[in-house]
Amino acid sequence: MNIQLKEKGILFTDLYEHFEILLRKLPGCEEMKGERARKRLYPDGYLLEEDEEKVKEWRDLVHTDLEQRFQEAQDVVARDIAAMRTNGEGKTELFIPFKHVDAWLNCLNQARISIAAEYNLDEDDLNTIDPSWMDLHRRSAILRVHVYGHMQEALLMSIGEA
Amino acid sequence: MNTKTDEVAENQSKVLLDRVWNVVVHNDPVNLMSYVTMVFKRVFGYSEEKARALMLEVHNRGRSVVWSGEREKAEVYVQHLHSYLLMATLERAENPSN
């Protein structure tokens, strides 16, 4: 895979087949609907539930707003993915306009956080060098968290934040 | 021995402290260090140096108080941090005399 900075955005070329499959699964990925993931995506603002009314107010107002923001980011990413094309050499290309980078960072983070929450992945799991002892689903989850993370890094570098 | 003036000053500072809320960011294994630094710069307008120092404190100590002040403003900051998917909470600032 190659990454090129263009005038109005970032062009990812020669996408690996597996990477393309993971990208297509990104917006609204299954894990985002899971109970553990939703608890992490929509946390409470008050750690100590000393003010029940405040906690309820937070859940009613802030969570609704967050849900809308997350959906908007997913929609932007879904449109960019739908516009992916195959070049003359049969390789897939993805173009991300600079104005869409924030939506991508957000969507990638939604997915990474949801996958980690649903599979209960901790720092040791994510840093493990040899995950061969784990079952296939768990290994696949770790791989996805890392692949989406590499893409986040590439996007952060492209906007001078890494 | 406290004088009347001392007691009044102490009470006033307690009242003021009750109005101070901390925005606390908690460590999580997923968010990238560079991403967290970017978020601190964007949300609070911190310099690269300060944002990075706070990010490292979150990473090394598990949490960091990244801002303190009025409750309403703290709520807005926490909401903003949640929109970037950072683990953030509001906590009443502790009275140092307790």
Coordinates of C-alpha atoms in Angstrom, one line a residue:
Chain A
M1 CA 0.0 0.0 0.0
N2 CA 1.2 3.5 -0.9
I3 CA 0.2 6.8 0.7
Q4 CA 0.5 10.0 -1.3
L5 CA -0.3 13.5 -0.2
K6 CA -2.3 15.4 -2.8
E7 CA -3.4 19.0 -3.0
K8 CA -6.8 18.3 -1.5
G9 CA -6.4 15.1 0.4
I10 CA -4.6 11.8 0.9
L11 CA -4.5 9.0 -1.7
F12 CA -4.1 5.4 -0.6
T13 CA -3.1 3.3 -3.5
D14 CA -2.3 -0.4 -4.1
L15 CA -4.6 -1.4 -1.2
Y16 CA -4.1 -5.0 0.0
E17 CA -7.2 -7.1 -0.5
H18 CA -7.5 -7.9 3.2
F19 CA -7.1 -4.2 4.0
E20 CA -9.8 -3.3 1.6
I21 CA -12.1 -5.9 3.2
L22 CA -11.4 -4.4 6.7
L23 CA -12.1 -0.9 5.4
R24 CA -15.5 -1.9 4.0
K25 CA -16.4 -3.3 7.4
L26 CA -15.4 -0.1 9.2
P27 CA -18.5 2.2 9.2
G28 CA -21.0 0.8 11.6
C29 CA -19.0 -2.3 12.3
E30 CA -20.9 -5.1 14.2
E31 CA -19.0 -4.5 17.5
M32 CA -20.3 -0.9 17.8
K33 CA -23.7 -2.3 18.6
G34 CA -22.5 -4.5 21.5
E35 CA -23.4 -3.7 25.1
R36 CA -19.8 -3.3 26.3
A37 CA -18.9 -1.2 23.3
R38 CA -21.9 1.1 23.8
K39 CA -21.0 1.6 27.4
R40 CA -17.5 2.7 26.4
L41 CA -18.7 4.8 23.4
Y42 CA -21.3 6.6 25.6
P43 CA -19.7 7.0 29.1
D44 CA -21.1 8.9 32.0
G45 CA -19.6 12.3 32.7
Y46 CA -19.8 11.8 36.4
L47 CA -17.8 9.0 37.8
L48 CA -19.4 9.2 41.3
E49 CA -23.1 8.9 40.8
E50 CA -23.7 11.3 43.7
D51 CA -26.0 13.5 41.6
E52 CA -28.6 11.1 40.1
E53 CA -30.3 13.9 38.3
K54 CA -27.1 15.1 36.7
V55 CA -26.3 11.6 35.6
K56 CA -29.7 11.2 34.0
E57 CA -29.5 14.6 32.3
W58 CA -26.1 13.6 30.9
R59 CA -27.4 10.4 29.5
D60 CA -30.4 12.1 27.9
L61 CA -28.7 15.0 26.4
V62 CA -25.0 14.2 25.8
H63 CA -25.5 10.6 24.6
T64 CA -28.0 11.7 22.0
D65 CA -25.6 14.4 20.7
L66 CA -22.8 11.9 20.6
E67 CA -24.8 9.3 18.8
Q68 CA -25.6 11.9 16.1
R69 CA -21.9 13.0 15.8
F70 CA -20.7 9.4 15.5
Q71 CA -23.3 8.6 12.9
E72 CA -22.3 11.7 10.9
A73 CA -18.6 10.5 10.9
Q74 CA -19.6 7.0 9.8
D75 CA -21.7 8.5 6.9
V76 CA -18.7 10.5 5.6
V77 CA -16.4 7.5 5.8
A78 CA -19.1 5.3 4.1
R79 CA -19.3 7.7 1.2
D80 CA -15.5 7.8 0.8
I81 CA -15.4 4.0 0.8
A82 CA -18.2 3.8 -1.7
A83 CA -16.2 6.0 -4.0
M84 CA -13.1 3.7 -3.9
R85 CA -12.1 2.8 -7.4
T86 CA -9.9 0.3 -9.2
N87 CA -7.1 1.8 -11.3
G88 CA -5.8 0.6 -14.7
E89 CA -3.6 -2.0 -13.0
G90 CA -6.5 -3.5 -11.1
K91 CA -5.4 -2.0 -7.8
T92 CA -7.9 -0.3 -5.5
E93 CA -7.5 3.3 -4.5
L94 CA -9.0 5.3 -1.7
F95 CA -9.0 9.1 -1.6
I96 CA -9.7 10.9 1.7
P97 CA -10.2 14.7 1.3
F98 CA -8.5 16.7 4.1
K99 CA -11.9 17.9 5.2
H100 CA -12.9 14.3 5.9
V101 CA -9.8 13.4 8.0
D102 CA -11.6 14.2 11.3
A103 CA -14.5 12.0 10.4
W104 CA -12.1 9.2 9.5
L105 CA -10.1 9.6 12.8
N106 CA -13.4 9.5 14.7
C107 CA -14.8 6.5 12.8
L108 CA -11.6 4.5 13.1
N109 CA -11.5 5.3 16.8
Q110 CA -15.2 4.2 17.2
A111 CA -14.3 0.9 15.7
R112 CA -11.0 0.3 17.6
I113 CA -12.6 1.2 20.9
S114 CA -15.7 -1.0 20.2
I115 CA -13.6 -4.0 19.2
A116 CA -11.4 -3.7 22.2
A117 CA -14.4 -3.3 24.5
E118 CA -16.3 -6.2 23.0
Y119 CA -13.3 -8.6 23.2
N120 CA -12.2 -7.2 26.5
L121 CA -8.7 -6.4 25.1
D122 CA -6.3 -4.8 27.5
E123 CA -2.8 -3.3 27.0
D124 CA -1.1 -6.7 27.4
D125 CA -3.3 -8.2 24.7
L126 CA -2.7 -5.4 22.3
N127 CA 1.1 -5.4 22.9
T128 CA 1.5 -9.1 22.7
I129 CA 4.2 -10.3 20.3
D130 CA 2.9 -13.9 20.0
P131 CA -0.9 -14.1 20.0
S132 CA -0.9 -17.7 18.7
W133 CA -2.3 -19.0 22.0
M134 CA -5.5 -16.9 21.6
D135 CA -8.5 -18.1 19.7
L136 CA -9.0 -17.0 16.1
H137 CA -11.7 -14.4 16.9
R138 CA -9.5 -12.7 19.5
R139 CA -6.5 -12.7 17.2
S140 CA -8.6 -11.2 14.4
A141 CA -9.9 -8.5 16.8
I142 CA -6.3 -7.5 17.7
L143 CA -5.3 -7.4 14.1
R144 CA -8.3 -5.1 13.3
V145 CA -7.4 -2.8 16.2
H146 CA -3.9 -2.5 14.9
V147 CA -4.7 -2.1 11.2
Y148 CA -7.2 0.7 12.0
G149 CA -4.6 2.2 14.3
H150 CA -2.0 2.2 11.5
M151 CA -4.4 4.0 9.3
Q152 CA -5.1 6.6 12.1
E153 CA -1.3 7.1 12.4
A154 CA -1.1 7.7 8.7
L155 CA -3.9 10.2 8.8
L156 CA -2.4 12.0 11.8
M157 CA 0.9 12.2 10.0
S158 CA -0.7 13.7 7.0
I159 CA -2.2 16.5 9.0
G160 CA 1.1 17.1 10.9
E161 CA -0.1 15.6 14.2
A162 CA 2.3 12.6 14.6
Chain B
M1 CA -5.4 29.8 67.1
N2 CA -7.8 31.0 64.4
T3 CA -9.0 34.6 64.4
K4 CA -12.5 35.5 63.2
T5 CA -10.8 36.8 60.0
D6 CA -9.1 33.5 59.4
E7 CA -12.3 31.6 59.8
V8 CA -14.1 33.8 57.3
A9 CA -11.3 33.5 54.8
E10 CA -11.2 29.7 55.3
N11 CA -15.0 29.5 54.8
Q12 CA -14.8 31.6 51.7
S13 CA -12.0 29.5 50.2
K14 CA -14.1 26.3 51.0
V15 CA -17.1 27.8 49.2
L16 CA -14.9 28.7 46.2
L17 CA -13.4 25.3 46.2
D18 CA -16.8 23.7 46.1
R19 CA -17.3 25.5 42.9
V20 CA -14.1 24.1 41.3
W21 CA -14.5 21.0 39.2
N22 CA -11.7 18.9 37.6
V23 CA -11.8 17.5 34.2
V24 CA -10.1 14.1 34.5
V25 CA -8.9 12.0 31.6
H26 CA -8.3 8.3 32.2
N27 CA -5.9 6.0 30.5
D28 CA -7.2 3.5 28.0
P29 CA -5.3 0.9 26.0
V30 CA -6.6 1.9 22.6
N31 CA -6.3 5.6 22.0
L32 CA -3.0 6.5 20.3
M33 CA -0.6 8.9 22.1
S34 CA -0.4 11.2 19.1
Y35 CA -4.2 11.3 18.9
V36 CA -4.6 12.1 22.6
T37 CA -2.0 14.9 22.3
M38 CA -3.9 16.3 19.3
V39 CA -7.2 16.3 21.2
F40 CA -5.7 18.2 24.2
K41 CA -4.4 20.8 21.8
R42 CA -7.7 21.2 20.0
V43 CA -10.1 21.0 23.0
F44 CA -8.1 23.2 25.4
G45 CA -5.9 25.1 23.1
Y46 CA -2.8 23.8 24.9
S47 CA 0.7 24.0 23.4
E48 CA 2.3 20.8 21.9
E49 CA 4.5 20.6 25.0
K50 CA 1.8 20.9 27.6
A51 CA -0.6 18.6 25.7
R52 CA 2.2 16.0 25.4
A53 CA 3.1 16.3 29.1
L54 CA -0.6 15.7 30.1
M55 CA -0.9 12.8 27.6
L56 CA 2.2 11.2 29.2
E57 CA 0.7 11.7 32.7
V58 CA -2.5 9.9 31.6
H59 CA -0.4 7.1 30.1
N60 CA 2.0 6.7 33.0
R61 CA -0.2 7.4 36.0
G62 CA -3.6 6.2 34.6
R63 CA -5.2 9.6 34.9
S64 CA -4.6 13.3 34.8
V65 CA -6.5 16.4 35.8
V66 CA -6.3 18.3 32.5
W67 CA -8.4 21.3 33.4
S68 CA -10.1 22.8 36.5
G69 CA -12.7 25.5 36.8
E70 CA -16.5 26.1 36.7
R71 CA -18.8 23.1 36.6
E72 CA -20.6 24.3 33.5
K73 CA -17.4 24.8 31.5
A74 CA -16.0 21.5 32.8
E75 CA -19.1 19.7 31.6
V76 CA -18.7 21.2 28.1
Y77 CA -15.0 20.0 28.0
V78 CA -15.9 16.5 29.1
Q79 CA -18.6 16.3 26.5
H80 CA -16.1 17.5 23.9
L81 CA -13.5 14.9 25.0
H82 CA -16.2 12.2 24.8
S83 CA -16.9 13.2 21.2
Y84 CA -13.2 12.3 20.5
L85 CA -13.8 9.1 22.4
L86 CA -11.4 9.9 25.3
M87 CA -12.3 8.5 28.7
A88 CA -13.1 11.7 30.7
T89 CA -15.0 12.5 33.8
L90 CA -15.9 15.4 36.0
E91 CA -14.8 15.4 39.6
R92 CA -15.3 18.0 42.4
A93 CA -11.9 19.4 43.3
E94 CA -10.7 18.1 46.6
N95 CA -10.2 20.5 49.6
P96 CA -6.5 20.4 50.3
S97 CA -7.1 20.8 54.0
N98 CA -9.1 17.5 54.1

